[in-house]
XYZ file of C-alpha atoms in Angstrom:
772
model
C 0.000 0.000 0.000
C 1.083 3.584 -0.660
C 0.615 4.555 2.994
C 3.048 1.879 4.124
C 5.739 3.165 1.784
C 5.295 6.670 3.161
C 5.791 5.431 6.694
C 9.118 3.646 6.026
C 12.280 5.771 6.022
C 14.545 3.164 4.514
C 14.839 -0.586 3.878
C 17.762 -2.952 3.606
C 18.323 -6.559 2.522
C 21.283 -8.908 2.869
C 22.878 -9.917 -0.485
C 26.041 -11.900 -1.357
C 27.748 -8.543 -1.927
C 26.775 -7.283 1.529
C 24.030 -5.021 2.799
C 21.874 -3.413 0.079
C 20.259 -0.127 1.254
C 17.111 1.347 -0.348
C 16.524 4.917 0.779
C 13.014 6.288 0.342
C 13.218 9.655 -1.398
C 9.926 10.832 0.047
C 10.961 9.845 3.571
C 14.308 11.643 3.257
C 12.480 14.695 1.922
C 10.122 14.678 4.897
C 13.043 14.402 7.336
C 14.764 17.332 5.645
C 11.634 19.508 5.694
C 10.951 18.626 9.332
C 14.507 19.688 10.230
C 14.100 22.997 8.390
C 10.798 23.623 10.198
C 12.410 22.868 13.564
C 15.262 25.338 12.953
C 12.809 28.005 11.814
C 10.946 27.625 15.131
C 14.197 28.016 17.062
C 15.125 31.160 15.157
C 11.659 32.664 15.668
C 11.808 31.926 19.402
C 15.292 33.466 19.651
C 14.129 36.587 17.790
C 11.030 36.927 19.977
C 13.087 36.470 23.149
C 15.281 39.375 22.066
C 12.339 41.608 21.107
C 10.583 40.799 24.381
C 13.757 41.467 26.349
C 14.216 45.012 25.022
C 10.530 46.081 24.962
C 9.382 48.914 24.798
C 12.493 49.670 22.722
C 13.176 48.042 19.341
C 16.241 47.109 17.248
C 15.549 50.108 15.014
C 15.895 52.416 18.024
C 19.398 51.024 18.541
C 20.233 51.994 14.958
C 18.872 55.505 15.567
C 21.053 55.936 18.674
C 24.127 54.632 16.872
C 23.622 56.826 13.776
C 22.946 59.896 15.935
C 26.113 59.286 17.980
C 28.251 58.649 14.906
C 26.841 61.728 13.144
C 27.540 63.967 16.142
C 31.066 62.599 16.436
C 31.628 63.160 12.710
C 30.540 66.807 13.153
C 33.221 67.106 15.860
C 30.644 67.165 18.664
C 31.392 64.515 21.265
C 28.095 63.465 22.915
C 29.962 60.864 25.008
C 31.947 63.496 26.933
C 35.172 61.614 26.255
C 33.838 58.075 26.815
C 34.362 57.078 23.164
C 37.997 58.169 23.376
C 38.494 56.154 26.572
C 36.949 53.036 25.012
C 39.161 53.525 21.934
C 42.227 53.810 24.149
C 41.390 50.466 25.800
C 41.050 48.623 22.485
C 44.187 46.690 21.357
C 46.304 48.289 18.632
C 47.102 46.225 15.556
C 47.533 46.526 11.805
C 44.044 45.172 11.243
C 42.497 47.599 13.733
C 43.375 51.097 12.547
C 42.661 54.335 14.398
C 39.477 54.890 12.366
C 38.352 51.301 12.923
C 38.896 51.575 16.665
C 36.933 54.835 16.676
C 34.052 53.122 14.884
C 34.081 50.119 17.241
C 34.194 52.357 20.319
C 31.305 54.434 18.923
C 29.236 51.265 18.423
C 30.046 50.072 21.942
C 29.177 53.430 23.492
C 25.915 53.674 21.499
C 24.931 50.155 22.537
C 25.609 50.981 26.189
C 23.486 54.133 25.972
C 20.711 52.204 24.255
C 20.735 49.392 26.841
C 20.697 51.941 29.657
C 17.672 53.600 28.065
C 15.975 50.185 27.727
C 16.499 49.482 31.439
C 15.259 52.968 32.338
C 12.108 52.589 30.234
C 11.414 49.134 31.641
C 11.753 50.378 35.214
C 9.486 53.309 34.396
C 6.946 50.883 32.913
C 7.160 48.689 36.013
C 6.560 51.727 38.220
C 3.554 52.775 36.151
C 2.079 49.260 36.250
C 2.280 49.344 40.054
C -0.358 52.092 40.067
C -3.882 50.724 40.621
C -5.696 53.894 41.624
C -7.633 53.822 38.342
C -9.520 50.751 39.518
C -11.017 52.459 42.574
C -12.329 55.547 40.784
C -16.070 55.950 40.085
C -17.249 54.656 36.740
C -17.039 57.345 34.053
C -14.859 59.632 36.160
C -11.084 59.931 35.975
C -8.791 61.897 38.258
C -5.964 64.092 36.997
C -3.313 61.654 38.269
C -4.986 58.786 36.400
C -5.142 60.877 33.207
C -1.408 61.534 33.455
C -0.809 57.854 34.149
C -2.844 56.833 31.086
C -0.886 59.247 28.884
C 2.466 57.917 30.118
C 1.323 54.312 29.643
C 0.321 55.021 26.053
C 3.694 56.656 25.344
C 5.723 53.778 26.820
C 3.651 51.039 25.193
C 3.256 52.647 21.779
C 4.904 49.652 20.099
C 2.686 46.632 19.412
C 3.614 44.137 22.159
C 4.249 40.421 21.826
C 2.621 37.976 24.256
C 5.429 38.163 26.817
C 6.624 41.743 26.194
C 5.386 43.010 29.576
C 6.325 39.995 31.705
C 9.460 41.365 33.374
C 7.844 44.802 33.748
C 4.883 43.507 35.752
C 5.124 44.263 39.481
C 5.404 41.559 42.129
C 2.364 40.583 44.160
C 2.650 42.536 47.441
C 2.389 40.874 50.854
C -0.498 42.599 52.699
C -0.060 43.693 56.335
C -1.203 40.989 58.754
C -3.435 43.404 60.664
C -5.311 44.421 57.494
C -5.827 40.802 56.447
C -7.143 39.748 59.861
C -9.458 42.772 60.038
C -10.943 41.946 56.630
C -11.245 38.258 57.596
C -13.181 39.025 60.781
C -15.407 41.381 58.833
C -16.135 38.608 56.288
C -17.179 35.999 58.883
C -19.187 38.303 61.146
C -22.530 37.756 59.330
C -21.997 33.972 59.492
C -21.392 33.655 63.247
C -23.421 34.268 66.357
C -21.986 36.455 69.115
C -20.339 33.595 71.040
C -18.613 32.062 68.021
C -17.493 35.450 66.794
C -16.026 36.350 70.200
C -13.998 33.119 70.199
C -12.765 33.806 66.680
C -11.814 37.351 67.661
C -9.774 35.992 70.570
C -7.997 33.487 68.321
C -7.284 36.209 65.763
C -5.915 38.567 68.411
C -3.605 35.898 69.832
C -2.384 35.004 66.335
C -1.781 38.638 65.364
C 0.218 39.406 68.522
C 2.197 36.187 69.044
C 2.513 34.004 65.927
C 1.917 36.220 62.902
C 4.926 38.599 63.163
C 7.401 35.717 62.820
C 5.500 34.060 59.961
C 5.109 37.387 58.153
C 8.876 37.987 58.195
C 9.510 34.706 56.398
C 6.767 35.509 53.896
C 8.220 38.944 53.142
C 11.641 37.336 52.708
C 10.123 34.859 50.217
C 8.482 37.700 48.299
C 11.917 39.315 47.827
C 13.586 36.384 46.120
C 10.645 34.808 44.276
C 8.618 36.181 41.395
C 5.309 35.555 43.171
C 5.059 34.621 46.836
C 1.779 32.674 46.351
C 1.671 30.886 42.988
C 4.298 28.161 43.459
C 2.851 27.066 46.819
C -0.700 27.342 45.495
C 0.093 25.067 42.548
C 2.035 22.616 44.693
C -0.169 22.271 47.774
C -3.659 23.033 46.484
C -3.385 21.123 43.211
C -0.400 18.774 42.840
C -0.459 17.518 46.447
C -4.124 16.521 46.201
C -4.658 12.736 46.313
C -8.371 12.667 45.477
C -9.667 12.186 41.902
C -9.167 15.076 39.472
C -12.438 14.263 37.742
C -15.320 16.322 39.223
C -13.173 17.549 42.148
C -10.645 19.643 40.207
C -11.067 19.523 36.424
C -13.540 21.865 34.731
C -15.184 21.996 31.302
C -16.002 24.352 28.396
C -18.924 24.155 25.961
C -19.523 24.871 22.270
C -21.652 27.630 20.727
C -25.121 27.489 22.280
C -27.295 27.653 19.166
C -24.908 27.009 16.258
C -23.147 23.843 15.093
C -20.980 24.742 12.047
C -20.849 21.129 10.800
C -22.701 18.004 11.896
C -20.024 15.722 10.420
C -17.930 14.544 13.355
C -14.624 14.064 11.507
C -14.991 17.394 9.681
C -15.703 19.385 12.840
C -12.773 17.646 14.530
C -10.517 18.473 11.571
C -11.349 22.175 11.622
C -11.165 22.686 15.385
C -7.918 20.706 15.765
C -6.346 22.781 12.994
C -7.622 25.985 14.661
C -6.134 24.882 17.999
C -2.792 24.182 16.300
C -2.853 27.628 14.668
C -3.283 29.063 18.162
C -0.346 26.975 19.405
C 1.824 28.293 16.566
C 0.897 31.878 17.412
C 1.623 31.100 21.061
C 5.068 29.700 20.213
C 5.868 32.783 18.161
C 4.497 35.182 20.762
C 2.161 36.658 18.149
C -0.890 36.639 20.428
C -1.146 40.053 22.100
C -1.452 40.026 25.896
C -4.901 40.548 27.414
C -5.162 44.243 28.332
C -7.405 45.963 30.869
C -8.580 49.402 29.685
C -6.625 48.609 26.522
C -3.347 49.631 28.200
C -2.834 47.521 31.358
C -1.359 44.088 30.527
C -2.312 40.871 32.275
C 0.335 38.282 33.073
C 0.699 35.707 30.278
C 2.782 33.205 32.231
C 0.052 30.547 32.469
C -0.174 30.266 28.676
C 3.288 28.669 28.494
C 2.029 25.225 29.557
C -1.214 25.133 27.585
C 0.087 22.520 25.142
C 2.384 19.482 25.386
C 1.632 19.242 29.113
C 0.524 16.319 31.274
C 0.095 15.863 34.996
C 2.149 12.843 36.093
C 0.831 10.958 39.174
C 3.090 10.421 42.179
C 2.616 8.630 45.488
C 3.015 11.804 47.560
C 2.692 14.588 45.000
C 2.134 14.898 41.267
C 4.412 16.687 38.807
C 3.805 18.500 35.546
C 5.534 17.202 32.430
C 5.867 19.991 29.872
C 7.603 19.641 26.491
C 8.780 22.478 24.275
C 7.041 20.906 21.295
C 4.983 17.894 20.286
C 4.264 16.796 16.745
C 1.416 14.391 17.362
C -2.042 14.083 18.871
C -3.486 11.303 21.067
C -6.999 10.209 20.036
C -9.580 7.986 21.753
C -12.527 6.333 20.023
C -14.643 3.345 21.093
C -12.136 2.117 23.643
C -9.102 2.416 21.320
C -6.143 4.807 21.426
C -4.399 6.277 18.378
C -1.414 8.461 17.603
C -1.997 10.989 14.802
C 0.907 12.969 13.317
C 0.128 16.669 12.916
C 2.815 17.590 10.378
C 3.620 16.577 6.827
C 6.683 17.978 5.085
C 7.345 20.249 8.042
C 3.921 21.885 7.609
C 0.773 21.589 9.723
C -1.798 19.204 8.313
C -4.672 21.092 6.739
C -8.232 20.620 8.067
C -9.189 18.293 5.172
C -6.180 16.073 5.909
C -7.090 15.924 9.579
C -10.679 15.080 8.658
C -9.356 12.178 6.575
C -7.287 10.888 9.488
C -10.163 11.138 11.953
C -12.542 9.465 9.519
C -10.086 6.565 9.229
C -10.278 6.180 13.002
C -14.092 6.309 12.947
C -14.158 3.664 10.196
C -11.706 1.340 11.935
C -13.679 -1.849 12.828
C -11.002 -3.337 15.125
C -12.071 -3.989 18.749
C -10.245 -2.701 21.852
C -7.383 -4.804 23.172
C -7.854 -6.538 26.557
C -7.912 -3.865 29.263
C -7.649 -0.991 26.771
C -11.237 0.267 26.741
C -11.310 1.554 30.347
C -7.590 2.283 30.677
C -8.144 6.059 31.117
C -10.217 5.338 34.241
C -6.855 5.263 36.029
C -6.660 9.048 35.494
C -10.204 9.430 36.878
C -9.591 7.662 40.178
C -7.422 8.449 43.176
C -3.843 9.488 42.517
C -1.913 6.952 44.619
C -3.340 3.796 42.917
C -2.689 5.416 39.528
C 0.907 6.248 40.516
C 1.492 2.681 41.689
C -0.050 1.162 38.555
C 1.955 3.505 36.333
C 5.244 2.551 38.008
C 4.460 -1.165 37.952
C 2.780 -1.730 34.587
C 3.703 1.232 32.358
C 7.436 1.737 32.965
C 8.749 -0.556 30.228
C 7.900 -2.286 26.955
C 5.029 -1.451 24.649
C 2.945 -0.035 27.525
C 5.587 2.646 28.181
C 5.816 3.491 24.475
C 2.050 3.880 24.198
C 1.732 5.835 27.456
C 4.511 8.164 26.294
C 2.567 8.748 23.076
C -0.386 9.973 25.167
C 1.511 11.948 27.787
C 3.786 13.619 25.214
C 0.959 14.517 22.826
C 0.057 18.144 22.093
C -3.334 17.445 23.703
C -5.930 14.675 23.880
C -8.900 14.231 21.531
C -11.976 12.100 22.177
C -14.221 11.220 19.254
C -17.317 10.567 21.354
C -20.104 8.218 20.297
C -22.821 10.232 22.071
C -24.795 13.229 20.802
C -25.162 16.339 22.950
C -26.041 20.020 22.714
C -28.897 22.450 23.193
C -32.325 21.523 21.884
C -35.395 23.621 22.690
C -37.635 20.566 22.715
C -35.450 18.350 24.900
C -35.674 18.918 28.651
C -32.455 18.315 30.541
C -30.308 18.274 27.393
C -27.887 20.880 28.768
C -27.585 19.006 32.066
C -26.561 15.840 30.226
C -24.178 17.872 28.038
C -22.497 19.354 31.127
C -22.169 15.997 32.894
C -20.712 14.428 29.773
C -18.001 17.080 29.591
C -17.323 17.029 33.331
C -16.808 13.268 33.623
C -18.018 11.438 30.499
C -18.030 7.669 30.936
C -15.149 8.046 33.445
C -12.786 6.311 31.005
C -13.103 8.253 27.736
C -11.187 11.417 28.732
C -7.538 11.566 29.748
C -8.018 13.714 32.852
C -4.248 14.230 33.315
C -3.773 16.088 30.005
C -3.745 19.881 30.047
C -7.044 19.589 28.191
C -9.104 16.953 26.421
C -10.986 18.114 23.339
C -14.294 16.241 22.929
C -16.082 16.073 19.561
C -19.485 14.385 19.616
C -21.136 12.295 16.923
C -23.442 15.169 15.914
C -20.550 17.656 15.504
C -21.011 19.380 18.860
C -17.872 19.779 20.930
C -16.470 20.693 24.333
C -13.382 20.349 26.502
C -12.323 19.004 29.886
C -9.321 20.854 31.372
C -6.887 19.963 34.147
C -6.581 22.793 36.679
C -3.035 22.784 38.105
C -1.224 24.315 35.115
C -3.578 27.293 34.631
C -6.966 28.808 35.409
C -10.126 28.861 33.285
C -9.594 32.259 31.525
C -6.489 30.832 29.825
C -8.441 27.972 28.246
C -11.234 30.489 27.570
C -8.854 32.557 25.431
C -7.942 29.501 23.324
C -11.599 28.478 23.164
C -12.786 31.796 21.739
C -10.008 31.761 19.132
C -10.840 28.187 18.140
C -14.599 28.719 17.782
C -14.198 31.950 15.812
C -11.492 30.492 13.535
C -13.525 27.339 12.900
C -16.670 29.237 11.928
C -15.500 32.494 10.370
C -12.080 31.712 8.851
C -11.772 28.014 7.992
C -15.385 27.251 7.067
C -16.944 24.172 5.458
C -18.298 23.006 2.122
C -22.046 22.916 1.510
C -21.980 19.250 2.484
C -20.321 20.023 5.829
C -16.817 18.791 4.994
C -13.591 20.717 5.522
C -12.408 22.795 2.579
C -9.658 21.559 0.256
C -8.500 18.210 -1.068
C -7.027 15.570 1.263
C -3.601 13.992 0.840
C -4.663 10.388 0.364
C -1.050 9.166 0.611
C -0.805 10.201 4.261
C 0.191 7.394 6.605
C -2.883 6.288 8.597
C -3.172 6.943 12.333
C -1.024 4.621 14.416
C -2.941 2.297 16.731
C -1.318 2.236 20.171
C -0.456 -1.234 21.457
C -0.920 -2.443 25.019
C -0.057 -5.515 27.053
C -2.213 -5.166 30.155
C -2.008 -7.999 32.712
C -4.862 -9.071 34.981
C -3.426 -7.199 37.989
C -3.516 -3.963 35.999
C -7.064 -4.719 34.815
C -8.070 -5.050 38.456
C -6.526 -1.633 39.240
C -8.353 -0.127 36.255
C -11.657 -1.620 37.387
C -11.148 -0.360 40.947
C -10.476 3.206 39.734
C -13.470 2.975 37.399
C -15.878 1.920 40.178
C -14.742 4.790 42.395
C -14.972 7.311 39.540
C -18.367 5.995 38.436
C -19.762 6.431 41.948
C -18.388 9.984 42.047
C -19.833 10.820 38.613
C -23.252 9.318 39.375
C -23.474 11.476 42.500
C -23.145 14.742 40.536
C -26.441 16.624 40.278
C -26.216 19.166 37.446
C -28.473 21.942 36.239
C -27.425 24.057 33.267
C -29.939 26.652 32.100
C -30.228 29.884 30.109
C -31.616 32.977 31.810
C -33.006 35.103 28.968
C -35.513 37.365 30.761
C -32.858 40.081 30.682
C -29.064 40.467 30.587
C -26.387 43.009 31.333
C -28.362 45.684 29.475
C -31.068 45.873 32.139
C -28.608 45.192 34.987
C -26.675 48.349 34.123
C -29.879 50.311 34.726
C -29.504 49.278 38.361
C -26.234 51.276 38.280
C -24.105 48.347 39.326
C -21.783 45.826 37.720
C -23.406 42.684 36.289
C -21.109 40.535 38.442
C -22.178 42.261 41.672
C -25.844 41.919 40.640
C -25.478 38.168 40.077
C -23.477 37.597 43.266
C -26.103 39.337 45.381
C -28.786 37.334 43.554
C -26.909 34.158 44.494
C -26.944 35.210 48.146
C -30.703 35.773 47.996
C -31.230 32.460 46.171
C -29.101 30.541 48.685
C -30.963 32.049 51.649
C -34.268 31.032 50.104
C -32.889 27.584 49.240
C -31.366 26.680 52.621
C -32.688 29.322 54.995
C -29.202 30.460 55.982
C -26.059 32.191 54.735
C -22.767 30.447 54.056
C -19.122 31.178 53.326
C -19.039 32.077 49.632
C -16.088 31.754 47.277
C -15.878 33.877 44.146
C -12.762 33.494 42.020
C -10.948 36.707 41.113
C -7.721 36.980 39.149
C -4.421 38.569 40.242
C -2.870 38.683 36.766
C -2.075 42.381 37.131
C 0.996 40.965 38.912
C 3.707 38.726 37.542
C 2.766 35.027 37.658
C -0.484 35.945 39.399
C -3.282 33.384 39.448
C -6.385 33.837 41.604
C -7.674 35.351 44.822
C -10.919 34.808 46.691
C -13.689 37.375 46.954
C -15.808 36.538 50.002
C -19.153 37.514 48.512
C -21.254 36.943 51.619
C -20.919 40.304 53.398
C -22.767 42.155 56.134
C -24.185 44.446 53.450
C -25.436 41.607 51.215
C -27.031 39.742 54.142
C -28.779 42.953 55.243
C -30.247 43.322 51.750
C -31.324 39.670 51.623
C -33.092 39.999 54.968
C -34.853 43.124 53.739
C -36.261 41.102 50.817
C -37.756 38.664 53.332
C -39.165 41.472 55.500
C -42.539 42.629 54.200
C -42.273 45.827 56.264
C -39.315 47.094 54.206
C -40.054 49.690 51.546
C -38.885 49.520 47.974
C -36.655 52.580 48.491
C -34.971 50.978 51.517
C -34.321 47.771 49.600
C -32.817 49.784 46.753
C -30.545 51.564 49.221
C -29.399 48.316 50.837
C -28.818 46.725 47.437
C -26.600 49.599 46.326
C -24.570 49.357 49.539
C -24.131 45.613 48.994
C -23.126 46.104 45.348
C -20.610 48.828 46.208
C -19.129 46.616 48.935
C -18.801 43.703 46.539
C -17.114 45.803 43.867
C -14.706 47.218 46.447
C -13.778 43.732 47.659
C -13.291 42.542 44.080
C -10.916 45.435 43.415
C -8.988 44.727 46.607
C -8.579 41.094 45.557
C -7.345 42.064 42.091
C -4.795 44.516 43.495
C -3.180 42.068 45.925
C -5.085 43.026 49.091
C -7.156 39.854 49.354
C -7.564 37.661 52.402
C -7.272 33.992 51.603
C -4.008 33.660 49.661
C -2.164 35.597 52.377
C -3.608 33.386 55.141
C -2.837 30.272 53.076
C 0.827 31.254 52.718
C 1.088 32.090 56.423
C -0.247 28.601 57.129
C 2.357 27.000 54.824
C 5.148 28.885 56.628
C 3.757 27.754 59.986
C 3.857 24.124 58.834
C 7.462 24.495 57.665
C 8.421 25.985 61.030
C 6.403 23.447 63.020
C 4.328 26.212 64.594
C 0.773 25.368 65.657
C -1.825 28.092 65.046
C -5.425 27.402 66.158
C -6.533 30.498 64.244
C -5.058 29.381 60.895
C -6.264 25.795 61.448
C -9.804 27.121 61.980
C -9.659 29.430 58.949
C -8.441 26.770 56.527
C -10.958 24.179 57.728
C -14.011 26.327 56.983
C -16.008 24.829 54.066
C -16.992 26.869 50.997
C -20.597 25.737 50.608
C -21.173 28.152 47.746
C -18.329 28.291 45.218
C -18.821 30.641 42.257
C -16.978 31.844 39.181
C -17.727 34.026 36.153
C -16.531 32.853 32.738
C -14.933 35.726 30.776
C -16.618 36.595 27.495
C -15.075 37.973 24.284
C -11.460 38.311 25.399
C -10.748 38.307 21.651
C -12.623 40.536 19.214
C -12.655 38.103 16.285
C -16.301 38.646 15.379
C -19.104 41.034 16.308
C -21.512 39.367 18.718
C -24.127 42.045 17.965
C -23.978 41.068 14.282
C -24.013 37.343 15.049
C -26.154 37.078 18.227
C -26.774 33.356 17.704
C -23.043 32.668 18.091
C -23.056 33.167 21.848
C -20.845 30.917 23.928
C -22.300 28.638 26.582
C -19.306 29.026 28.905
C -18.347 26.182 31.206
C -18.577 24.840 34.721
C -17.123 22.693 37.491
C -18.141 20.221 40.176
C -19.306 21.016 43.728
C -16.538 21.986 46.158
C -18.366 20.872 49.324
C -20.391 17.666 49.737
C -23.364 19.711 50.973
C -22.806 22.791 48.820
C -23.205 24.225 45.346
C -20.783 25.048 42.560
C -22.050 27.858 40.316
C -20.468 29.129 37.131
C -22.074 31.754 34.912
C -21.349 33.583 31.669
C -22.916 36.918 30.702
C -23.264 36.451 26.935
C -24.591 39.441 25.049
C -27.186 41.909 26.282
C -29.999 39.471 27.051
C -28.556 36.100 28.002
C -26.866 34.644 31.082
C -26.069 30.926 31.228
C -25.764 29.251 34.638
C -23.987 25.967 35.400
C -25.006 24.606 38.835
C -23.538 21.492 40.427
C -24.224 19.680 43.702
C -24.422 16.109 44.982
C -27.407 13.781 44.998
C -26.087 12.262 48.236
C -26.757 15.512 50.119
C -30.314 16.009 51.362
C -29.616 19.744 51.694
C -29.012 20.483 47.996
C -30.926 20.240 44.745
C -29.391 21.843 41.651
C -32.676 22.370 39.804
C -34.318 23.859 42.887
C -31.382 26.200 43.327
C -31.620 27.157 39.651
C -35.263 28.126 40.105
C -34.321 30.183 43.155
C -31.594 31.991 41.193
C -34.021 32.893 38.425
C -36.603 34.181 40.875
C -34.013 36.142 42.865
C -32.751 37.918 39.752
C -36.276 38.834 38.687
C -37.162 40.109 42.167
C -34.059 42.309 42.374
C -34.500 43.656 38.854
C -38.113 44.510 39.690
C -36.853 46.935 42.336
C -35.294 49.061 39.610
C -37.186 48.349 36.398
C -40.862 47.800 35.582
C -40.240 45.536 32.512
C -38.658 42.999 34.856
C -41.967 42.769 36.720
C -43.705 41.857 33.461
C -41.062 39.204 32.779
C -41.635 37.716 36.231
C -45.374 37.510 35.648
């Protein structure tokens, strides 16, 4: 067959004259082109490293400085004040290096020194400017004189178009907050959740900690902040994520969904071909640094550090702690279909496979009638179970032979692709369709996603798609950035034929996907089955409710003169009070990417102000005007806390790091032990929308994203994710556990809808009509 000849680099036979070699011209050509492509990547990376290192200056500015210095010197004006002459005097004298040549060399050296000094000065100035966060605390629509000056200086210093990592070394470090401020804010956050006796005890513990234990711990933390880039992120990744021994599935991993209303192609292989190619285009832009950094206000850069490990990354299980395996590059993809694993090469002749070629490869997998090998079908259940059994099985059964080769093919792949046999997506006539869609992406069959990969791309039989992402390497907005690029590129740039196939003609001579081979003994099958049973029980316990709130969106919310996020968070507090009859510690994820290597901080959304408003809604004696006043106070408080979290003045990451230091020092702190044992019974997060402006959502309103979600954090609590898509749509993803008699995801969803309508009715009459 032609494919077999393409796959063989060379052949040899033994003849009476000796060995007779037969080199394949096509194979040699492919090796040569692959080498050229590899060297091009290295050169591009080297060039981008240099451009990033000298930003906001450029190589052309060096030429300007050198020409200006040389011109002045030629006109007998010495701008160096004698430095050029001193450098020339230090250069060795020889026949090859004449007086004029030494003058030229010394001029170049002096100009380069001046230019580098200017680069360092500009970078320090940029770092100083990026340390200013006063703009965030100013009233909406109003700007102080100092902020106007700051904006002008920022625009001058960042006039050049930046690469992805241009601002990295100019970003400020995350500051360590004062202990007293953190404890004061903590006590304020728990006051509405405790009665007088409990609060008095907590106050006593906090006072003892602040006076006796905290000063010593704080000194170590400040010392760490001096010599590390970020005093939180490495410990957060290590102890919150990689040290966890419980299953990643449901407990840690999260998911992302497709367009809500649109499916560009219903042909599974074609949709997979386009989206995989789009993802690889994003990876190429990422490698070249061509993706601009996310900017607040259009001028304030967010840290791009987390993007580095988006591809070619796998979480490796360990007995005590996991590690992250990250490769600089990977030229293949790992694919799962009907219990079988495949390796698909992504390049041909040093070039990315085109969508039509990828469609051909995926169709070959779909058409493959071969059955799974013994133990192969549920192999990925090992990644869905607890980490210690998986680490032991990996060391015992996958450290040598064909099992190691096949496992390496998965773990060293660019990412993981599942060609799913189910059909999912939104359907107006099918109740519960979005719930099933969410559960499928969150855990699937417990063995058809590789939960250790940085992300698993899932393409369903009807062309709908989604992703399941591992959490330790990055947070959801990073995957969200890739996701928006992929969806927009798939629909608006790559496109499909009228029949739904990818555009172009396939290369039929491509070598077919390589089937991975396994030799799985009975002991390993038993470990796989054990992990599967545990994962299946965990998945079956997940109660999910995913619904669209279309009565109004951010358009009407803005009439309440508050941020949409504050409106929804206060609605969640009202819904939770109606659902359980009490308030609880509430987690809202906020980002700290204004600082170098920043990840997240917690906004404690349950405040004294929000609880006062919620109680007013339950008190029939309260007037509409009073409820409006209390709502505005609660919204302002929430926005203030969100800003504090974003600017490094949060509560929980500081307390977490103090606790880590105390463990290292062997110091017991009842206060920290109490703080870190408190359960988050309501965990919330907003999915960012339109980080990239690749298409106009007003022009294409049916191309709204559905966002994504995650599992419940507490056994008796709720996990809530939401995305504000467009002016009149908010999608909620609610998770809880069937095993808890205190929670019901659908009931909570109904309470959220009613709470939002009731609050909107306070400010707008049309909302009252929507409620009725």
